[in-house]
mmCIF file of C-alpha atoms in Angstrom:
data_model
loop_
_atom_site.group_PDB
_atom_site.id
_atom_site.type_symbol
_atom_site.label_atom_id
_atom_site.label_comp_id
_atom_site.label_asym_id
_atom_site.label_seq_id
_atom_site.Cartn_x
_atom_site.Cartn_y
_atom_site.Cartn_z
ATOM 1 C CA MET U 1 -42.215 -140.622 0.197
ATOM 2 C CA ASN U 2 -38.643 -139.594 1.060
ATOM 3 C CA ALA U 3 -37.341 -141.314 -2.062
ATOM 4 C CA LEU U 4 -39.868 -139.391 -4.160
ATOM 5 C CA LYS U 5 -38.756 -136.082 -2.622
ATOM 6 C CA LEU U 6 -35.122 -136.991 -3.245
ATOM 7 C CA ILE U 7 -35.851 -137.741 -6.900
ATOM 8 C CA ALA U 8 -37.778 -134.458 -7.267
ATOM 9 C CA VAL U 9 -34.915 -132.461 -5.716
ATOM 10 C CA ALA U 10 -32.328 -134.209 -7.924
ATOM 11 C CA LEU U 11 -34.421 -133.504 -11.014
ATOM 12 C CA ALA U 12 -34.817 -129.839 -10.062
ATOM 13 C CA VAL U 13 -31.058 -129.486 -9.523
ATOM 14 C CA ALA U 14 -30.308 -131.175 -12.871
ATOM 15 C CA ILE U 15 -32.720 -128.871 -14.709
ATOM 16 C CA GLY U 16 -31.255 -125.835 -12.948
ATOM 17 C CA LEU U 17 -27.695 -126.795 -13.813
ATOM 18 C CA SER U 18 -28.552 -127.486 -17.441
ATOM 19 C CA GLY U 19 -29.809 -123.896 -17.708
ATOM 20 C CA CYS U 20 -26.386 -122.669 -16.558
ATOM 21 C CA SER U 21 -24.687 -124.381 -19.465
ATOM 22 C CA SER U 22 -26.823 -122.752 -22.149
ATOM 23 C CA LYS U 23 -24.981 -120.669 -24.703
ATOM 24 C CA PHE U 24 -27.933 -118.248 -24.737
ATOM 25 C CA LYS U 25 -27.510 -115.669 -21.978
ATOM 26 C CA THR U 26 -29.976 -113.040 -20.795
ATOM 27 C CA TYR U 27 -28.739 -109.482 -20.398
ATOM 28 C CA ASN U 28 -30.776 -106.833 -18.593
ATOM 29 C CA GLY U 29 -28.186 -104.072 -18.203
ATOM 30 C CA PRO U 30 -27.685 -100.772 -20.027
ATOM 31 C CA GLU U 31 -28.139 -100.844 -23.794
ATOM 32 C CA VAL U 32 -25.013 -101.319 -25.879
ATOM 33 C CA THR U 33 -25.123 -98.240 -28.109
ATOM 34 C CA HIS U 34 -21.819 -98.788 -29.946
ATOM 35 C CA VAL U 35 -19.167 -101.449 -30.410
ATOM 36 C CA VAL U 36 -15.602 -100.217 -30.932
ATOM 37 C CA VAL U 37 -12.892 -102.595 -32.157
ATOM 38 C CA ASN U 38 -9.241 -101.571 -31.965
ATOM 39 C CA LYS U 39 -7.325 -103.987 -34.190
ATOM 40 C CA THR U 40 -3.842 -102.951 -33.009
ATOM 41 C CA ALA U 41 -4.672 -103.246 -29.304
ATOM 42 C CA ARG U 42 -6.781 -106.382 -29.951
ATOM 43 C CA ARG U 43 -9.562 -105.008 -27.754
ATOM 44 C CA MET U 44 -13.292 -104.790 -28.413
ATOM 45 C CA TYR U 45 -15.322 -102.370 -26.313
ATOM 46 C CA LEU U 46 -19.074 -102.568 -25.772
ATOM 47 C CA LEU U 47 -20.203 -99.035 -24.973
ATOM 48 C CA HIS U 48 -23.282 -97.432 -23.483
ATOM 49 C CA HIS U 49 -22.785 -93.974 -24.979
ATOM 50 C CA ASP U 50 -19.283 -93.034 -23.669
ATOM 51 C CA ARG U 51 -19.126 -95.638 -20.867
ATOM 52 C CA VAL U 52 -17.372 -98.974 -21.419
ATOM 53 C CA LEU U 53 -19.642 -101.798 -20.269
ATOM 54 C CA GLU U 54 -17.354 -104.685 -21.252
ATOM 55 C CA ASP U 55 -14.147 -105.235 -23.170
ATOM 56 C CA TYR U 56 -12.809 -108.371 -24.813
ATOM 57 C CA LYS U 57 -9.600 -109.676 -26.385
ATOM 58 C CA PHE U 58 -9.854 -111.172 -29.882
ATOM 59 C CA ASP U 59 -8.067 -112.764 -32.831
ATOM 60 C CA LEU U 60 -8.268 -111.461 -36.404
ATOM 61 C CA GLY U 61 -7.794 -112.662 -39.942
ATOM 62 C CA PHE U 62 -4.560 -114.233 -41.119
ATOM 63 C CA ALA U 63 -3.548 -110.825 -42.590
ATOM 64 C CA PRO U 64 -4.408 -108.611 -39.608
ATOM 65 C CA THR U 65 -3.252 -105.208 -40.849
ATOM 66 C CA GLY U 66 -4.999 -103.025 -43.399
ATOM 67 C CA HIS U 67 -8.586 -102.684 -44.590
ATOM 68 C CA LYS U 68 -10.319 -105.587 -46.292
ATOM 69 C CA THR U 69 -10.528 -104.910 -50.020
ATOM 70 C CA GLU U 70 -11.297 -108.267 -51.593
ATOM 71 C CA ARG U 71 -12.582 -111.761 -50.927
ATOM 72 C CA GLY U 72 -9.881 -114.036 -49.563
ATOM 73 C CA ASP U 73 -7.412 -111.340 -48.498
ATOM 74 C CA GLY U 74 -7.613 -112.414 -44.838
ATOM 75 C CA ARG U 75 -8.132 -108.846 -43.641
ATOM 76 C CA THR U 76 -10.719 -107.474 -41.255
ATOM 77 C CA PRO U 77 -12.546 -104.407 -42.606
ATOM 78 C CA GLU U 78 -11.987 -100.965 -41.087
ATOM 79 C CA GLY U 79 -14.679 -98.320 -40.779
ATOM 80 C CA THR U 80 -18.157 -97.987 -39.349
ATOM 81 C CA TYR U 81 -20.758 -100.669 -40.034
ATOM 82 C CA LEU U 82 -23.817 -102.115 -38.308
ATOM 83 C CA ILE U 83 -24.470 -105.365 -36.526
ATOM 84 C CA ASP U 84 -27.001 -106.719 -39.014
ATOM 85 C CA ARG U 85 -27.695 -110.387 -38.286
ATOM 86 C CA ARG U 86 -27.060 -113.235 -35.896
ATOM 87 C CA ASN U 87 -26.475 -116.923 -36.337
ATOM 88 C CA PRO U 88 -27.341 -119.179 -33.390
ATOM 89 C CA ASN U 89 -26.287 -122.223 -35.450
ATOM 90 C CA SER U 90 -22.909 -120.900 -36.539
ATOM 91 C CA LYS U 91 -20.002 -123.256 -37.105
ATOM 92 C CA PHE U 92 -18.212 -120.925 -34.650
ATOM 93 C CA HIS U 93 -20.332 -121.438 -31.480
ATOM 94 C CA LEU U 94 -22.392 -118.223 -31.977
ATOM 95 C CA SER U 95 -21.904 -115.327 -34.352
ATOM 96 C CA ILE U 96 -23.191 -111.839 -35.078
ATOM 97 C CA GLY U 97 -22.839 -110.307 -38.521
ATOM 98 C CA ILE U 98 -21.192 -107.057 -39.545
ATOM 99 C CA SER U 99 -22.692 -105.177 -42.507
ATOM 100 C CA TYR U 100 -19.490 -105.314 -44.582
ATOM 101 C CA PRO U 101 -19.299 -104.518 -47.469
ATOM 102 C CA ASN U 102 -20.950 -101.113 -47.451
ATOM 103 C CA VAL U 103 -21.493 -98.982 -50.576
ATOM 104 C CA ALA U 104 -17.992 -97.469 -50.433
ATOM 105 C CA ASP U 105 -16.406 -100.925 -50.065
ATOM 106 C CA ARG U 106 -18.366 -102.215 -53.077
ATOM 107 C CA MET U 107 -17.439 -99.198 -55.203
ATOM 108 C CA GLN U 108 -13.742 -99.527 -54.314
ATOM 109 C CA ALA U 109 -13.761 -103.229 -55.190
ATOM 110 C CA LEU U 110 -15.674 -102.599 -58.424
ATOM 111 C CA ALA U 111 -13.132 -99.939 -59.463
ATOM 112 C CA GLN U 112 -10.406 -102.557 -58.999
ATOM 113 C CA LYS U 113 -12.493 -105.249 -60.704
ATOM 114 C CA LYS U 114 -12.473 -107.323 -57.510
ATOM 115 C CA ASP U 115 -15.061 -109.038 -55.325
ATOM 116 C CA PRO U 116 -15.161 -107.243 -51.925
ATOM 117 C CA GLY U 117 -16.075 -110.434 -50.097
ATOM 118 C CA GLY U 118 -18.495 -110.519 -47.198
ATOM 119 C CA ASP U 119 -19.699 -112.734 -44.370
ATOM 120 C CA ILE U 120 -17.707 -110.850 -41.745
ATOM 121 C CA PHE U 121 -18.729 -111.789 -38.211
ATOM 122 C CA ILE U 122 -17.825 -111.526 -34.573
ATOM 123 C CA HIS U 123 -17.807 -115.165 -33.554
ATOM 124 C CA GLY U 124 -16.619 -117.757 -31.070
ATOM 125 C CA GLN U 125 -14.233 -120.640 -31.590
ATOM 126 C CA PRO U 126 -14.748 -123.312 -34.271
ATOM 127 C CA ASN U 127 -17.214 -126.020 -33.257
ATOM 128 C CA ASP U 128 -15.054 -128.629 -35.005
ATOM 129 C CA ASP U 129 -11.900 -127.386 -33.216
ATOM 130 C CA LYS U 130 -9.944 -127.388 -36.506
ATOM 131 C CA GLY U 131 -9.851 -123.701 -37.472
ATOM 132 C CA ARG U 132 -7.532 -122.100 -34.948
ATOM 133 C CA LYS U 133 -3.879 -122.609 -35.733
ATOM 134 C CA SER U 134 -2.300 -119.277 -34.670
ATOM 135 C CA PRO U 135 -3.306 -116.005 -32.994
ATOM 136 C CA ASP U 136 -4.589 -114.713 -36.355
ATOM 137 C CA TRP U 137 -6.507 -117.518 -37.949
ATOM 138 C CA THR U 138 -9.846 -116.267 -39.291
ATOM 139 C CA ALA U 139 -10.610 -115.288 -42.882
ATOM 140 C CA GLY U 140 -11.250 -111.680 -41.769
ATOM 141 C CA CYS U 141 -13.645 -112.097 -38.863
ATOM 142 C CA ILE U 142 -13.207 -111.092 -35.229
ATOM 143 C CA ALA U 143 -12.919 -114.203 -33.046
ATOM 144 C CA VAL U 144 -13.453 -114.232 -29.281
ATOM 145 C CA ARG U 145 -13.659 -116.970 -26.668
ATOM 146 C CA ASP U 146 -16.927 -118.913 -26.609
ATOM 147 C CA ARG U 147 -17.927 -117.553 -23.199
ATOM 148 C CA ASP U 148 -17.320 -114.012 -24.505
ATOM 149 C CA ILE U 149 -19.458 -114.423 -27.656
ATOM 150 C CA GLU U 150 -22.278 -115.711 -25.462
ATOM 151 C CA TRP U 151 -22.380 -112.360 -23.633
ATOM 152 C CA ILE U 152 -21.723 -110.281 -26.764
ATOM 153 C CA TYR U 153 -24.572 -112.135 -28.516
ATOM 154 C CA ALA U 154 -26.898 -111.328 -25.587
ATOM 155 C CA MET U 155 -25.819 -107.702 -25.172
ATOM 156 C CA VAL U 156 -25.443 -106.406 -28.746
ATOM 157 C CA LYS U 157 -28.641 -106.024 -30.748
ATOM 158 C CA ASN U 158 -29.073 -105.840 -34.506
ATOM 159 C CA GLY U 159 -28.733 -102.247 -35.696
ATOM 160 C CA THR U 160 -25.947 -101.400 -33.227
ATOM 161 C CA PRO U 161 -23.127 -99.451 -34.899
ATOM 162 C CA ILE U 162 -19.662 -101.016 -34.878
ATOM 163 C CA THR U 163 -16.519 -99.041 -35.596
ATOM 164 C CA ILE U 164 -13.444 -101.063 -36.509
ATOM 165 C CA GLN U 165 -10.255 -99.033 -36.077
ATOM 166 C CA PRO U 166 -6.796 -99.875 -37.404
#
């Protein structure tokens, strides 16, 4: 009987610990009403109205200054967008999508006869560990540590505005 209890306790501990390692967190705090990204300071702020709930460091695209204007330019867009999708099976741990390009971005690109690009995300590190070569290594996304994207993914809901500042 003691051996059976020992096995049951060991199994319960193993199940409990496996839950701790999940990349899917549960957040029950104040609603994130806005995400603000300051590219120069390399800080992302999750806000509940005017109160900062969390802030994170990040890496940018390989051309970190200026507004994204075309596919492949390595820039991160600037302006106000929405968090519009999430990818639990991302090749970058987890990712949440930014609604770039908006109408103005498309019109600007069209006027220049260029493709504005897309697929801009806040994401974690590459799952294959091959993407990061320098502090600015993405193709225009905002990259955070894996443990940070786990909390951002849990806290920020689709439809949340995101303002990306130079």
